[in-house]
Amino acid sequence: MSAGLLVLSSGDPLVDRRIEWARALMDEGNPGDAAELLSEAVRRAPGYASGWFLLGEAREAGGDGAGAKRAFEEALSLDEEDRLGAALRLARLDGAVASMSEAYVRTLFDQYAERFDAALARLDYRGPELIDHALAAACAALGRPYAFARGLDLGCGTGLVAARLNDHVGAMEGVDLSPNMIARARKRRVYDALAAGEMVAYLAERPARDVDLVFAGDAFCYLDDLGPVLAEARRVLEPGGLVAFTDETHEGEGVLLRETLRFAHAPAYMRERVEGAGLTLVSCAQEWIRRENGALVPGLVAVALREG
């Protein structure tokens, strides 16, 4: 899921052809020639944000960090909503972390929705089964049945996790930033309600002590700071309610913005945010979540409890 997926027409057929040739050169591992073509393209169409963004990608791949930064800055100035994720690319160049724009996440998954399930199947995505098994084990450890009256699915996507948990949850609602993903989720017929929106804002509008389960499959990797979402999750949970989630992780400290433009949270950081939200960690296991470019993506699967 590359931010470079969004390449709108410049309105100039000559520029569009150069963009196509440059993308082919990038795919062939020739960023230098791609950058030359893209430089010509943006000279001809200086207001073309996608051209500047692709130029930034080509320059970065060719080792020209300063040139890449200038191109990404230009792309961001032309696309203030940041649908392309230029702010994230700039943060990586600076070795920093920046929040994802809602427009970037919405655009990314609106494009991805139709092929989402098939793509995750090819990647051996394990989020649904990891959350299912973690909840079953947590309920057994707490001496309670694996059954919930009402659940909220954060970053629900097409509903893969909800479909897996359906037999254990009486009523389910889901939220996702992408309207196209919501449309796909609706077809599963496992939700009682679905909403297109940002997950923290969605939780903030819910009444306190409203549900007994909050879950998120591979959604927290699109948040740099886990504190707000966990705090709101605790607020909407009844005492005794659980929050379960998978997340990407890394061996260092704090928060890492990966090359994939997703965030990875260190285990210690995640535990601090769980405790800071007033939740009690029931379980936290390091597991691989999916395959990516032939490698296993390290992750966490966690379950936390609202005690009082």
Coordinates of C-alpha atoms in Angstrom, one line a residue:
M1 CA 0.0 0.0 0.0
S2 CA 2.2 2.8 -1.3
A3 CA 1.3 6.4 -0.9
G4 CA 2.3 6.8 -4.6
L5 CA -0.8 4.9 -5.6
L6 CA -2.7 8.1 -6.0
V7 CA -1.5 9.6 -9.3
L8 CA -4.2 11.8 -10.8
S9 CA -4.0 13.1 -14.4
S10 CA -2.1 16.4 -14.8
G11 CA -4.4 17.4 -17.6
D12 CA -1.5 17.4 -20.0
P13 CA -1.1 14.2 -22.0
L14 CA 2.7 14.8 -22.5
V15 CA 3.2 15.1 -18.7
D16 CA 1.0 12.1 -18.1
R17 CA 3.1 10.0 -20.5
R18 CA 6.3 11.1 -18.7
I19 CA 4.8 10.1 -15.4
E20 CA 4.0 6.6 -16.8
W21 CA 7.5 6.2 -18.1
A22 CA 9.0 7.4 -14.8
R23 CA 7.0 4.9 -12.8
A24 CA 8.1 2.2 -15.1
L25 CA 11.7 3.2 -14.6
M26 CA 11.2 3.2 -10.8
D27 CA 9.8 -0.3 -11.0
E28 CA 12.9 -1.4 -13.0
G29 CA 15.1 0.1 -10.3
N30 CA 16.3 3.1 -12.2
P31 CA 15.4 6.1 -10.0
G32 CA 18.0 8.4 -11.6
D33 CA 16.4 8.4 -15.1
A34 CA 13.0 8.5 -13.5
A35 CA 14.0 11.7 -11.6
E36 CA 15.1 13.3 -14.8
L37 CA 11.8 12.6 -16.5
L38 CA 9.9 13.8 -13.5
S39 CA 11.9 17.0 -13.3
E40 CA 10.8 17.7 -16.8
A41 CA 7.2 16.9 -16.0
V42 CA 7.0 19.3 -13.0
R43 CA 8.7 22.1 -15.0
R44 CA 5.9 21.7 -17.5
A45 CA 3.2 21.3 -14.9
P46 CA 4.4 23.0 -11.7
G47 CA 1.1 22.8 -10.0
Y48 CA 0.9 19.0 -10.3
A49 CA 1.2 17.6 -6.7
S50 CA 1.4 13.9 -7.8
G51 CA 4.3 14.8 -10.1
W52 CA 6.2 16.5 -7.3
F53 CA 5.5 13.6 -4.9
L54 CA 6.8 11.0 -7.4
L55 CA 9.9 13.2 -8.0
G56 CA 10.5 13.1 -4.2
E57 CA 10.2 9.3 -4.3
A58 CA 12.7 9.0 -7.2
R59 CA 15.2 11.4 -5.6
E60 CA 15.0 9.6 -2.3
A61 CA 15.5 6.2 -4.0
G62 CA 18.5 7.7 -5.8
G63 CA 20.1 8.9 -2.6
D64 CA 19.3 12.6 -3.0
G65 CA 17.7 13.3 0.3
A66 CA 17.9 17.1 0.1
G67 CA 16.3 17.0 -3.4
A68 CA 13.6 14.6 -2.2
K69 CA 12.8 16.9 0.7
R70 CA 12.3 19.9 -1.6
A71 CA 10.0 17.8 -3.9
F72 CA 7.9 16.5 -1.0
E73 CA 7.6 20.0 0.5
E74 CA 6.3 21.3 -2.9
A75 CA 3.8 18.4 -3.1
L76 CA 2.6 19.2 0.4
S77 CA 2.2 22.9 -0.4
L78 CA 0.0 21.9 -3.4
D79 CA -2.1 19.4 -1.5
E80 CA -2.8 20.8 1.9
E81 CA -5.0 17.8 2.9
D82 CA -1.9 15.7 2.2
R83 CA -3.7 12.8 0.4
L84 CA -0.3 11.5 -0.8
G85 CA 1.4 11.3 2.6
A86 CA 4.1 13.9 1.9
A87 CA 4.3 14.9 5.5
L88 CA 5.1 11.3 6.5
R89 CA 7.9 11.1 3.8
L90 CA 9.3 14.4 5.1
A91 CA 9.3 13.0 8.7
R92 CA 11.1 9.9 7.6
L93 CA 13.8 12.0 5.9
D94 CA 14.2 13.9 9.1
G95 CA 14.2 10.8 11.3
A96 CA 11.1 12.0 13.0
V97 CA 7.5 10.9 13.5
A98 CA 4.5 12.8 12.2
S99 CA 0.8 12.1 12.5
M100 CA -1.0 10.8 9.4
S101 CA -3.6 13.1 7.8
E102 CA -7.1 11.7 7.7
A103 CA -7.1 12.5 3.9
Y104 CA -4.1 10.2 3.4
V105 CA -5.6 7.3 5.2
R106 CA -9.0 7.8 3.5
T107 CA -7.6 8.1 0.1
L108 CA -5.3 5.1 0.6
F109 CA -8.1 2.7 1.6
D110 CA -10.7 4.1 -0.7
Q111 CA -8.3 3.0 -3.5
Y112 CA -7.5 -0.3 -1.8
A113 CA -11.0 -1.4 -0.8
E114 CA -12.0 -3.6 -3.8
R115 CA -8.8 -5.7 -3.6
F116 CA -8.3 -5.5 0.2
D117 CA -9.4 -9.0 1.2
A118 CA -7.6 -10.7 -1.7
A119 CA -4.4 -8.8 -0.9
L120 CA -4.4 -9.7 2.8
A121 CA -5.1 -13.3 1.9
R122 CA -1.9 -13.3 -0.2
L123 CA 0.0 -11.7 2.7
D124 CA -1.2 -14.4 5.2
Y125 CA -2.8 -11.8 7.3
R126 CA -3.4 -13.2 10.8
G127 CA -5.2 -10.3 12.7
P128 CA -8.6 -11.9 13.0
E129 CA -7.4 -15.2 14.4
L130 CA -4.9 -13.5 16.7
I131 CA -7.6 -11.3 18.3
D132 CA -10.0 -14.2 18.5
H133 CA -7.5 -16.5 20.3
A134 CA -6.3 -13.7 22.6
L135 CA -9.9 -12.9 23.6
A136 CA -10.7 -16.5 24.2
A137 CA -7.6 -16.9 26.4
A138 CA -8.2 -13.6 28.3
C139 CA -11.8 -14.6 29.1
A140 CA -10.6 -18.0 30.3
A141 CA -8.0 -16.4 32.5
L142 CA -10.6 -14.0 33.9
G143 CA -13.0 -16.8 34.6
R144 CA -15.7 -15.4 32.4
P145 CA -17.5 -16.7 29.3
Y146 CA -16.2 -15.7 25.9
A147 CA -19.3 -13.6 25.1
F148 CA -20.0 -9.9 24.8
A149 CA -23.2 -7.9 24.5
R150 CA -21.9 -5.0 22.4
G151 CA -18.7 -4.5 20.5
L152 CA -17.1 -1.6 18.7
D153 CA -14.7 -2.4 15.7
L154 CA -12.2 0.4 15.2
G155 CA -10.7 0.8 11.8
C156 CA -13.1 -2.0 10.8
G157 CA -12.0 -2.2 7.1
T158 CA -14.1 -4.7 5.3
G159 CA -15.1 -6.5 8.5
L160 CA -12.6 -9.4 8.6
V161 CA -12.1 -9.3 12.4
A162 CA -15.9 -8.8 13.1
A163 CA -16.7 -11.8 10.9
R164 CA -14.3 -13.9 13.0
L165 CA -15.8 -12.7 16.3
N166 CA -19.4 -12.7 15.2
D167 CA -20.5 -15.7 17.2
H168 CA -19.2 -14.2 20.5
V169 CA -20.7 -10.6 20.2
G170 CA -24.4 -9.8 20.4
A171 CA -24.3 -6.5 18.5
M172 CA -21.5 -4.9 16.6
E173 CA -20.8 -1.5 15.3
G174 CA -17.8 -0.5 13.1
V175 CA -16.0 2.7 12.1
D176 CA -13.5 3.4 9.3
L177 CA -12.2 6.5 7.7
S178 CA -12.8 5.0 4.2
P179 CA -16.3 5.1 2.9
N180 CA -15.4 2.5 0.3
M181 CA -14.2 0.1 3.1
I182 CA -17.5 0.8 4.9
A183 CA -19.4 -0.2 1.8
R184 CA -17.5 -3.4 1.6
A185 CA -18.0 -4.1 5.3
R186 CA -21.8 -3.6 5.0
K187 CA -21.9 -6.5 2.5
R188 CA -20.8 -8.9 5.3
R189 CA -24.0 -8.3 7.2
V190 CA -22.3 -8.7 10.6
Y191 CA -22.7 -5.1 11.8
D192 CA -25.7 -3.5 13.4
A193 CA -24.3 -0.1 12.4
L194 CA -21.4 1.3 10.5
A195 CA -19.9 4.8 10.3
A196 CA -17.3 6.5 8.1
G197 CA -15.1 8.6 10.4
E198 CA -11.9 8.8 12.4
M199 CA -11.8 6.3 15.3
V200 CA -10.8 8.6 18.2
A201 CA -13.5 11.2 17.2
Y202 CA -16.0 8.4 16.9
L203 CA -15.3 7.1 20.4
A204 CA -15.4 10.6 21.8
E205 CA -19.0 10.9 20.6
R206 CA -20.1 7.7 22.3
P207 CA -21.7 7.6 25.8
A208 CA -19.5 6.5 28.7
R209 CA -19.8 2.8 29.7
D210 CA -21.6 2.0 26.5
V211 CA -20.1 -1.3 25.4
D212 CA -18.3 -4.3 26.9
L213 CA -15.8 -4.9 24.0
V214 CA -13.6 -2.6 21.8
F215 CA -11.4 -4.2 19.2
A216 CA -9.1 -3.1 16.4
G217 CA -7.4 -5.4 13.9
D218 CA -4.2 -3.8 12.4
A219 CA -5.6 -0.3 12.8
F220 CA -3.4 1.2 15.5
C221 CA -0.4 1.1 13.1
Y222 CA -2.0 4.2 11.5
L223 CA -1.8 6.2 14.8
D224 CA 1.4 7.6 16.0
D225 CA 0.2 8.1 19.6
L226 CA -1.9 5.3 21.2
G227 CA -2.8 7.3 24.3
P228 CA -5.9 9.1 23.0
V229 CA -7.6 6.0 21.4
L230 CA -6.9 3.9 24.5
A231 CA -8.2 6.6 26.9
E232 CA -11.4 6.9 24.8
A233 CA -11.7 3.1 24.6
R234 CA -11.6 2.9 28.4
R235 CA -14.2 5.6 28.8
V236 CA -16.8 3.9 26.5
L237 CA -16.2 0.5 28.2
E238 CA -18.3 -0.8 31.0
P239 CA -16.4 -1.9 34.1
G240 CA -15.1 -5.4 33.3
G241 CA -15.1 -4.6 29.6
L242 CA -12.1 -5.5 27.3
V243 CA -10.2 -3.9 24.6
A244 CA -8.3 -6.1 22.2
F245 CA -6.0 -5.1 19.3
T246 CA -3.1 -6.1 17.0
D247 CA -0.4 -3.6 16.2
E248 CA 3.0 -3.5 14.5
T249 CA 6.1 -3.4 16.8
H250 CA 9.8 -3.0 16.6
E251 CA 12.9 -3.8 18.8
G252 CA 13.7 -0.2 19.6
E253 CA 12.0 2.3 21.9
G254 CA 9.0 4.4 21.4
V255 CA 7.3 4.9 18.1
L256 CA 8.9 4.1 14.7
L257 CA 7.6 5.4 11.3
R258 CA 8.4 2.4 9.0
E259 CA 9.3 2.6 5.3
T260 CA 5.7 1.4 4.6
L261 CA 4.5 4.7 6.2
R262 CA 2.9 2.7 9.0
F263 CA 3.8 3.2 12.7
A264 CA 5.4 0.5 14.9
H265 CA 5.1 0.8 18.6
A266 CA 7.6 -0.8 21.0
P267 CA 6.2 -3.2 23.6
A268 CA 7.2 -1.0 26.5
Y269 CA 5.6 2.1 24.8
M270 CA 2.4 0.2 24.3
R271 CA 2.3 -1.0 27.9
E272 CA 2.9 2.6 29.1
R273 CA 0.0 3.9 27.0
V274 CA -2.3 1.1 28.2
E275 CA -1.6 1.8 31.9
G276 CA -1.7 5.6 31.3
A277 CA -5.2 5.2 29.9
G278 CA -6.3 3.5 33.2
L279 CA -6.5 0.0 31.7
T280 CA -5.0 -3.2 33.1
L281 CA -3.1 -5.3 30.6
V282 CA -4.4 -8.9 30.7
S283 CA -2.1 -10.2 28.0
C284 CA 0.5 -9.0 25.4
A285 CA 2.2 -11.4 23.0
Q286 CA 4.6 -10.8 20.2
E287 CA 3.4 -12.4 17.0
W288 CA 3.9 -11.9 13.3
I289 CA 0.9 -10.2 11.8
R290 CA 1.4 -10.7 8.0
R291 CA 4.1 -11.3 5.4
E292 CA 5.5 -8.3 3.6
N293 CA 8.1 -8.6 0.7
G294 CA 8.8 -12.2 1.9
A295 CA 9.4 -11.2 5.5
L296 CA 7.3 -11.7 8.6
V297 CA 6.0 -8.4 10.0
P298 CA 6.5 -8.3 13.8
G299 CA 3.5 -7.4 15.8
L300 CA 1.7 -7.3 19.2
V301 CA -1.6 -8.8 20.1
A302 CA -2.9 -7.4 23.4
V303 CA -6.0 -7.5 25.6
A304 CA -6.6 -5.0 28.3
L305 CA -9.3 -4.7 31.0
R306 CA -11.3 -1.8 32.4
E307 CA -11.5 -2.7 36.1
G308 CA -13.5 0.1 37.6

